[in-house]
mmCIF file of C-alpha atoms in Angstrom:
data_model
loop_
_atom_site.group_PDB
_atom_site.id
_atom_site.type_symbol
_atom_site.label_atom_id
_atom_site.label_comp_id
_atom_site.label_asym_id
_atom_site.label_seq_id
_atom_site.Cartn_x
_atom_site.Cartn_y
_atom_site.Cartn_z
ATOM 1 C CA MET A 3 -20.020 -34.742 25.477
ATOM 2 C CA PRO A 4 -18.587 -34.079 21.995
ATOM 3 C CA LYS A 5 -19.614 -36.022 18.947
ATOM 4 C CA ILE A 6 -18.392 -39.611 18.902
ATOM 5 C CA ALA A 7 -18.443 -41.932 15.895
ATOM 6 C CA VAL A 8 -18.999 -45.657 16.296
ATOM 7 C CA LEU A 9 -17.794 -47.489 13.199
ATOM 8 C CA ILE A 10 -19.380 -50.871 12.452
ATOM 9 C CA PRO A 11 -17.949 -52.839 9.499
ATOM 10 C CA CYS A 12 -20.365 -55.474 8.257
ATOM 11 C CA TYR A 13 -20.051 -58.502 5.985
ATOM 12 C CA ASN A 14 -22.897 -61.040 5.744
ATOM 13 C CA GLU A 15 -24.185 -60.417 9.270
ATOM 14 C CA ALA A 16 -27.935 -60.361 8.589
ATOM 15 C CA SER A 17 -28.619 -63.228 10.979
ATOM 16 C CA ARG A 18 -26.587 -61.628 13.796
ATOM 17 C CA LEU A 19 -27.625 -57.976 13.597
ATOM 18 C CA LYS A 20 -30.054 -57.369 16.444
ATOM 19 C CA LYS A 21 -32.399 -54.538 15.514
ATOM 20 C CA GLU A 22 -34.003 -54.141 18.923
ATOM 21 C CA GLU A 23 -30.679 -54.085 20.814
ATOM 22 C CA PHE A 24 -29.149 -51.592 18.419
ATOM 23 C CA ILE A 25 -32.126 -49.212 18.286
ATOM 24 C CA ARG A 26 -32.320 -49.146 22.084
ATOM 25 C CA PHE A 27 -28.598 -48.448 22.425
ATOM 26 C CA ALA A 28 -28.715 -45.711 19.765
ATOM 27 C CA SER A 29 -31.721 -44.021 21.365
ATOM 28 C CA GLU A 30 -29.936 -43.881 24.731
ATOM 29 C CA HIS A 31 -26.801 -42.262 23.252
ATOM 30 C CA PRO A 32 -27.855 -39.133 21.326
ATOM 31 C CA GLN A 33 -24.250 -37.871 21.165
ATOM 32 C CA ILE A 34 -23.120 -40.780 18.964
ATOM 33 C CA ASN A 35 -23.061 -41.055 15.180
ATOM 34 C CA PHE A 36 -23.156 -44.627 13.900
ATOM 35 C CA LEU A 37 -21.467 -45.581 10.637
ATOM 36 C CA PHE A 38 -22.167 -48.978 9.102
ATOM 37 C CA VAL A 39 -19.770 -49.975 6.322
ATOM 38 C CA ASN A 40 -21.237 -52.794 4.265
ATOM 39 C CA ASP A 41 -18.252 -54.637 2.822
ATOM 40 C CA GLY A 42 -19.966 -56.179 -0.211
ATOM 41 C CA SER A 43 -22.384 -58.402 1.716
ATOM 42 C CA THR A 44 -24.237 -61.001 -0.345
ATOM 43 C CA ASP A 45 -26.947 -61.733 2.235
ATOM 44 C CA LYS A 46 -29.699 -59.476 3.610
ATOM 45 C CA SER A 47 -27.400 -57.340 5.783
ATOM 46 C CA VAL A 48 -28.223 -54.138 3.892
ATOM 47 C CA ASP A 49 -31.962 -54.786 4.253
ATOM 48 C CA VAL A 50 -31.557 -55.162 8.011
ATOM 49 C CA ILE A 51 -29.419 -52.028 8.360
ATOM 50 C CA ASN A 52 -31.843 -50.003 6.222
ATOM 51 C CA LYS A 53 -34.402 -50.489 8.986
ATOM 52 C CA PHE A 54 -32.098 -48.518 11.311
ATOM 53 C CA LEU A 55 -31.866 -45.499 9.035
ATOM 54 C CA THR A 56 -34.928 -43.676 10.345
ATOM 55 C CA ASP A 57 -32.456 -42.052 12.756
ATOM 56 C CA SER A 58 -30.387 -39.379 10.959
ATOM 57 C CA ARG A 59 -27.338 -40.179 13.109
ATOM 58 C CA ILE A 60 -27.094 -43.634 11.555
ATOM 59 C CA LYS A 61 -25.385 -43.823 8.166
ATOM 60 C CA LEU A 62 -24.828 -46.732 5.795
ATOM 61 C CA PHE A 63 -22.019 -46.861 3.261
ATOM 62 C CA SER A 64 -21.630 -49.758 0.848
ATOM 63 C CA THR A 65 -18.419 -50.785 -0.874
ATOM 64 C CA GLU A 66 -17.187 -53.752 -2.876
ATOM 65 C CA ASN A 67 -15.782 -56.568 -0.765
ATOM 66 C CA HIS A 68 -12.205 -55.662 0.118
ATOM 67 C CA GLY A 69 -12.016 -57.055 3.649
ATOM 68 C CA LEU A 70 -12.178 -55.734 7.193
ATOM 69 C CA SER A 71 -9.130 -53.474 6.983
ATOM 70 C CA GLU A 72 -10.392 -51.574 3.962
ATOM 71 C CA ALA A 73 -13.891 -51.312 5.489
ATOM 72 C CA ARG A 74 -12.397 -49.713 8.604
ATOM 73 C CA ASN A 75 -10.194 -47.388 6.535
ATOM 74 C CA PHE A 76 -13.183 -46.324 4.455
ATOM 75 C CA GLY A 77 -15.203 -45.669 7.607
ATOM 76 C CA LEU A 78 -12.373 -43.592 9.081
ATOM 77 C CA SER A 79 -12.415 -41.401 5.972
ATOM 78 C CA LYS A 80 -16.145 -40.755 6.454
ATOM 79 C CA ALA A 81 -16.265 -40.358 10.238
ATOM 80 C CA LYS A 82 -16.953 -36.940 11.739
ATOM 81 C CA GLY A 83 -16.237 -36.095 15.340
ATOM 82 C CA GLU A 84 -13.415 -35.923 17.844
ATOM 83 C CA PHE A 85 -13.484 -39.570 18.910
ATOM 84 C CA ILE A 86 -14.074 -42.911 17.231
ATOM 85 C CA SER A 87 -14.713 -46.446 18.423
ATOM 86 C CA PHE A 88 -14.832 -49.676 16.416
ATOM 87 C CA VAL A 89 -17.485 -52.291 17.157
ATOM 88 C CA ASP A 90 -17.739 -55.538 15.189
ATOM 89 C CA SER A 91 -21.240 -56.063 13.845
ATOM 90 C CA ASP A 92 -21.803 -59.403 15.599
ATOM 91 C CA ASP A 93 -20.535 -58.266 19.022
ATOM 92 C CA TYR A 94 -22.217 -56.164 21.673
ATOM 93 C CA VAL A 95 -21.199 -53.639 24.324
ATOM 94 C CA SER A 96 -22.377 -52.658 27.783
ATOM 95 C CA ASP A 97 -24.731 -49.702 28.155
ATOM 96 C CA ASN A 98 -21.949 -47.568 29.659
ATOM 97 C CA TYR A 99 -19.226 -48.611 27.186
ATOM 98 C CA VAL A 100 -19.109 -45.240 25.426
ATOM 99 C CA GLU A 101 -19.394 -43.078 28.542
ATOM 100 C CA LEU A 102 -16.666 -44.838 30.505
ATOM 101 C CA LEU A 103 -14.192 -44.950 27.643
ATOM 102 C CA TYR A 104 -14.813 -41.296 26.820
ATOM 103 C CA GLU A 105 -14.574 -40.130 30.444
ATOM 104 C CA SER A 106 -11.338 -42.018 31.005
ATOM 105 C CA LEU A 107 -9.822 -40.844 27.726
ATOM 106 C CA ASN A 108 -10.801 -37.213 28.348
ATOM 107 C CA LYS A 109 -9.799 -37.149 32.029
ATOM 108 C CA ASN A 110 -6.308 -38.414 31.205
ATOM 109 C CA ASN A 111 -5.933 -36.536 27.897
ATOM 110 C CA ALA A 112 -4.973 -39.872 26.345
ATOM 111 C CA ASP A 113 -4.621 -40.923 22.715
ATOM 112 C CA PHE A 114 -6.898 -43.906 23.252
ATOM 113 C CA ALA A 115 -8.732 -45.680 26.044
ATOM 114 C CA PHE A 116 -9.403 -49.404 26.135
ATOM 115 C CA CYS A 117 -11.320 -51.794 28.348
ATOM 116 C CA ASN A 118 -11.438 -55.406 29.397
ATOM 117 C CA PHE A 119 -13.635 -57.820 27.464
ATOM 118 C CA ASN A 120 -15.355 -61.128 27.833
ATOM 119 C CA TYR A 121 -16.965 -63.571 25.466
ATOM 120 C CA ASP A 122 -20.662 -63.572 24.663
ATOM 121 C CA LYS A 123 -23.224 -64.812 27.135
ATOM 122 C CA ASN A 124 -23.513 -68.156 25.340
ATOM 123 C CA LYS A 125 -19.876 -68.919 26.111
ATOM 124 C CA VAL A 126 -18.799 -66.821 29.061
ATOM 125 C CA ILE A 127 -15.101 -67.158 29.770
ATOM 126 C CA SER A 128 -13.842 -64.927 32.536
ATOM 127 C CA GLN A 129 -10.330 -63.777 31.767
ATOM 128 C CA ASN A 130 -7.827 -61.141 32.840
ATOM 129 C CA ASP A 131 -9.418 -60.860 36.292
ATOM 130 C CA SER A 132 -6.100 -59.786 37.803
ATOM 131 C CA LEU A 133 -5.755 -56.635 35.671
ATOM 132 C CA LYS A 134 -5.942 -53.159 37.156
ATOM 133 C CA ASP A 135 -6.719 -49.729 35.747
ATOM 134 C CA ALA A 136 -3.581 -48.260 34.219
ATOM 135 C CA VAL A 137 -2.248 -45.161 32.487
ATOM 136 C CA LEU A 138 0.489 -46.139 30.040
ATOM 137 C CA ASP A 139 3.019 -44.516 27.734
ATOM 138 C CA ASN A 140 4.395 -46.001 24.525
ATOM 139 C CA ARG A 141 6.960 -48.008 26.471
ATOM 140 C CA THR A 142 4.961 -49.185 29.478
ATOM 141 C CA PHE A 143 2.192 -50.143 27.033
ATOM 142 C CA TRP A 144 4.401 -52.979 25.804
ATOM 143 C CA ASP A 145 5.053 -54.173 29.359
ATOM 144 C CA PHE A 146 1.279 -54.325 29.775
ATOM 145 C CA TYR A 147 0.875 -56.048 26.403
ATOM 146 C CA TYR A 148 3.286 -58.893 27.190
ATOM 147 C CA GLU A 149 2.393 -59.302 30.859
ATOM 148 C CA THR A 150 -1.349 -59.595 30.203
ATOM 149 C CA SER A 151 -3.481 -60.785 27.310
ATOM 150 C CA SER A 152 -2.087 -59.172 24.164
ATOM 151 C CA MET A 153 -5.572 -59.420 22.683
ATOM 152 C CA VAL A 154 -6.869 -56.840 25.185
ATOM 153 C CA SER A 155 -4.138 -54.434 24.132
ATOM 154 C CA SER A 156 -4.064 -54.836 20.369
ATOM 155 C CA VAL A 157 -7.588 -55.430 19.049
ATOM 156 C CA ALA A 158 -9.510 -52.502 17.546
ATOM 157 C CA TRP A 159 -12.907 -53.283 19.023
ATOM 158 C CA ASN A 160 -12.498 -52.521 22.744
ATOM 159 C CA LYS A 161 -11.099 -49.023 22.264
ATOM 160 C CA MET A 162 -11.994 -45.380 21.779
ATOM 161 C CA PHE A 163 -9.468 -43.290 19.871
ATOM 162 C CA LYS A 164 -8.933 -39.566 19.749
ATOM 163 C CA VAL A 165 -9.282 -38.962 16.000
ATOM 164 C CA SER A 166 -6.467 -36.390 15.961
ATOM 165 C CA SER A 167 -4.102 -39.016 17.410
ATOM 166 C CA LEU A 168 -4.588 -41.451 14.543
ATOM 167 C CA LYS A 169 -2.490 -39.230 12.279
ATOM 168 C CA ASP A 170 -3.395 -41.012 9.048
ATOM 169 C CA THR A 171 -2.694 -44.435 10.577
ATOM 170 C CA LYS A 172 -4.363 -47.066 8.385
ATOM 171 C CA TYR A 173 -5.239 -50.727 8.700
ATOM 172 C CA LYS A 174 -3.095 -52.955 6.518
ATOM 173 C CA SER A 175 -5.132 -54.278 3.612
ATOM 174 C CA ARG A 176 -5.926 -58.012 3.562
ATOM 175 C CA ALA A 177 -3.653 -58.683 6.525
ATOM 176 C CA TYR A 178 -4.222 -61.437 9.076
ATOM 177 C CA HIS A 179 -4.067 -59.852 12.562
ATOM 178 C CA GLU A 180 -4.464 -56.417 10.980
ATOM 179 C CA ASP A 181 -4.881 -54.939 14.482
ATOM 180 C CA GLU A 182 -1.296 -55.859 15.359
ATOM 181 C CA PHE A 183 0.078 -53.998 12.337
ATOM 182 C CA PHE A 184 -2.127 -51.016 13.226
ATOM 183 C CA ILE A 185 -0.755 -50.883 16.794
ATOM 184 C CA ASN A 186 2.791 -51.172 15.415
ATOM 185 C CA GLU A 187 2.166 -48.082 13.285
ATOM 186 C CA LEU A 188 0.195 -46.072 15.847
ATOM 187 C CA LEU A 189 2.252 -46.471 19.024
ATOM 188 C CA PRO A 190 5.421 -44.632 17.862
ATOM 189 C CA LYS A 191 3.224 -41.605 16.951
ATOM 190 C CA THR A 192 1.420 -41.420 20.293
ATOM 191 C CA ASN A 193 2.320 -41.496 23.947
ATOM 192 C CA LYS A 194 -0.600 -41.919 26.385
ATOM 193 C CA PHE A 195 -3.154 -44.701 26.755
ATOM 194 C CA VAL A 196 -5.531 -45.594 29.539
ATOM 195 C CA PHE A 197 -6.896 -49.014 30.430
ATOM 196 C CA ILE A 198 -10.195 -49.544 32.289
ATOM 197 C CA ASN A 199 -10.481 -52.891 34.026
ATOM 198 C CA GLU A 200 -14.197 -53.323 33.423
ATOM 199 C CA TYR A 201 -15.868 -55.820 31.126
ATOM 200 C CA LEU A 202 -17.524 -53.372 28.732
ATOM 201 C CA TYR A 203 -17.140 -55.288 25.458
ATOM 202 C CA PHE A 204 -18.486 -58.752 24.609
ATOM 203 C CA TYR A 205 -16.850 -60.632 21.792
ATOM 204 C CA ARG A 206 -18.863 -63.312 20.020
ATOM 205 C CA LEU A 207 -16.869 -66.387 19.072
ATOM 206 C CA ARG A 208 -17.824 -68.002 15.791
ATOM 207 C CA GLU A 209 -17.278 -71.582 14.801
ATOM 208 C CA ASN A 210 -14.856 -72.129 11.912
ATOM 209 C CA SER A 211 -13.328 -68.663 12.153
ATOM 210 C CA ILE A 212 -9.557 -68.296 11.992
ATOM 211 C CA THR A 213 -9.629 -67.540 15.720
ATOM 212 C CA THR A 214 -11.423 -70.743 16.704
ATOM 213 C CA ASN A 215 -10.487 -73.240 13.994
ATOM 214 C CA LYS A 216 -6.927 -74.362 14.622
ATOM 215 C CA LYS A 217 -6.929 -76.426 11.432
ATOM 216 C CA ILE A 218 -7.228 -73.415 9.147
ATOM 217 C CA LEU A 219 -4.005 -72.799 7.211
ATOM 218 C CA SER A 220 -3.561 -69.730 5.071
ATOM 219 C CA PRO A 221 -0.510 -67.946 3.679
ATOM 220 C CA ARG A 222 -1.885 -64.932 5.556
ATOM 221 C CA TYR A 223 -0.964 -66.729 8.768
ATOM 222 C CA LEU A 224 2.609 -65.732 7.974
ATOM 223 C CA ASP A 225 1.532 -62.188 8.891
ATOM 224 C CA THR A 226 1.831 -63.208 12.542
ATOM 225 C CA ILE A 227 5.543 -63.631 11.909
ATOM 226 C CA LYS A 228 5.782 -60.394 9.909
ATOM 227 C CA TYR A 229 4.231 -58.159 12.567
ATOM 228 C CA ASN A 230 6.553 -59.628 15.203
ATOM 229 C CA LEU A 231 9.601 -59.015 13.018
ATOM 230 C CA GLU A 232 8.431 -55.451 12.368
ATOM 231 C CA ARG A 233 7.896 -54.925 16.104
ATOM 232 C CA CYS A 234 11.224 -56.437 17.188
ATOM 233 C CA THR A 235 13.031 -54.202 14.711
ATOM 234 C CA TYR A 236 11.323 -51.140 16.193
ATOM 235 C CA PHE A 237 12.184 -52.198 19.749
ATOM 236 C CA VAL A 238 15.863 -52.686 18.913
ATOM 237 C CA LYS A 239 16.166 -49.388 17.011
ATOM 238 C CA SER A 240 14.390 -47.517 19.821
ATOM 239 C CA ASN A 241 16.583 -49.024 22.556
ATOM 240 C CA PHE A 242 13.783 -50.784 24.409
ATOM 241 C CA GLU A 243 14.611 -52.847 27.464
ATOM 242 C CA ILE A 244 16.019 -56.277 26.698
ATOM 243 C CA SER A 245 13.051 -57.916 28.471
ATOM 244 C CA ILE A 246 10.611 -56.425 25.936
ATOM 245 C CA ILE A 247 12.810 -57.448 23.000
ATOM 246 C CA ARG A 248 13.004 -60.960 24.440
ATOM 247 C CA HIS A 249 9.200 -61.143 24.801
ATOM 248 C CA CYS A 250 8.782 -60.067 21.182
ATOM 249 C CA PHE A 251 11.378 -62.548 19.932
ATOM 250 C CA ASN A 252 9.775 -65.392 21.914
ATOM 251 C CA GLU A 253 6.332 -64.578 20.545
ATOM 252 C CA GLY A 254 7.742 -64.598 17.035
ATOM 253 C CA ILE A 255 9.292 -68.037 17.569
ATOM 254 C CA PHE A 256 6.000 -69.273 19.041
ATOM 255 C CA ASN A 257 4.108 -68.097 15.957
ATOM 256 C CA VAL A 258 6.614 -69.849 13.672
ATOM 257 C CA LEU A 259 6.050 -73.077 15.605
ATOM 258 C CA LYS A 260 2.253 -72.658 15.435
ATOM 259 C CA TYR A 261 2.444 -72.167 11.679
ATOM 260 C CA HIS A 262 4.652 -75.247 11.362
ATOM 261 C CA GLU A 263 2.162 -77.255 13.438
ATOM 262 C CA ARG A 264 -0.659 -76.453 11.003
ATOM 263 C CA LEU A 265 1.262 -77.532 7.916
ATOM 264 C CA PRO A 266 0.232 -80.766 6.189
ATOM 265 C CA LYS A 267 2.345 -83.768 7.184
ATOM 266 C CA GLU A 268 4.039 -84.074 3.800
ATOM 267 C CA VAL A 269 5.088 -80.406 3.849
ATOM 268 C CA LYS A 270 6.458 -80.726 7.374
ATOM 269 C CA GLU A 271 8.531 -83.718 6.328
ATOM 270 C CA GLU A 272 9.911 -81.813 3.370
ATOM 271 C CA LEU A 273 10.839 -78.825 5.570
ATOM 272 C CA ASP A 274 12.358 -81.003 8.274
#
């Protein structure tokens, strides 16, 4: 198996980094290089990660705090190898996560492979049970995206990418839903993707995150409208089927309504 880089951005995760789990996983996967990118943490994250560095395959880079997108972009610039996978520092993966993604990606000569996911063992929520393995192109991918959970399709952390396929694609700095902008940029440059319907990635929900706290309101939430507009424009210019354009338009309207719902009462009244 060729060299694979696993990129782990980290910001104030000292309490969630599990040394024993990580060391065991690293020891069982000698073909993997691990890159931690410390995004200006103010807790003891660096101290915890330093304990991992007895293994020469594990590297730590520290930057000023510029957010998740810039941490990923920095890591991409430092990664060596033919394939790369992103893992969030507070999540965990199955023991065969790397092998299955790599085998599927290599067998199908795909640009990236992605898998199903579930939530962490403290809040197990079975989802997407009806999905099936699939090989997709840059049109059928969008059918899959809208017919299933878009989160499975768009997030960075359940995927392995062929590095040569990224073609200088970057994460949008300081964007909300940066993964959606990344997929918008990547898909027109690539043409083959493979989905594995196995729960290989486990996503840890946090209280008071933007994902879980519906009361959070930020101007960055408008990015959900921007990526839909960007996507709809691409679909129209590329002569996509009307059903895909309709899905995109409907999602954009839904995001506008969600943003409106979060506005303070006095602002809503002024807009209405």
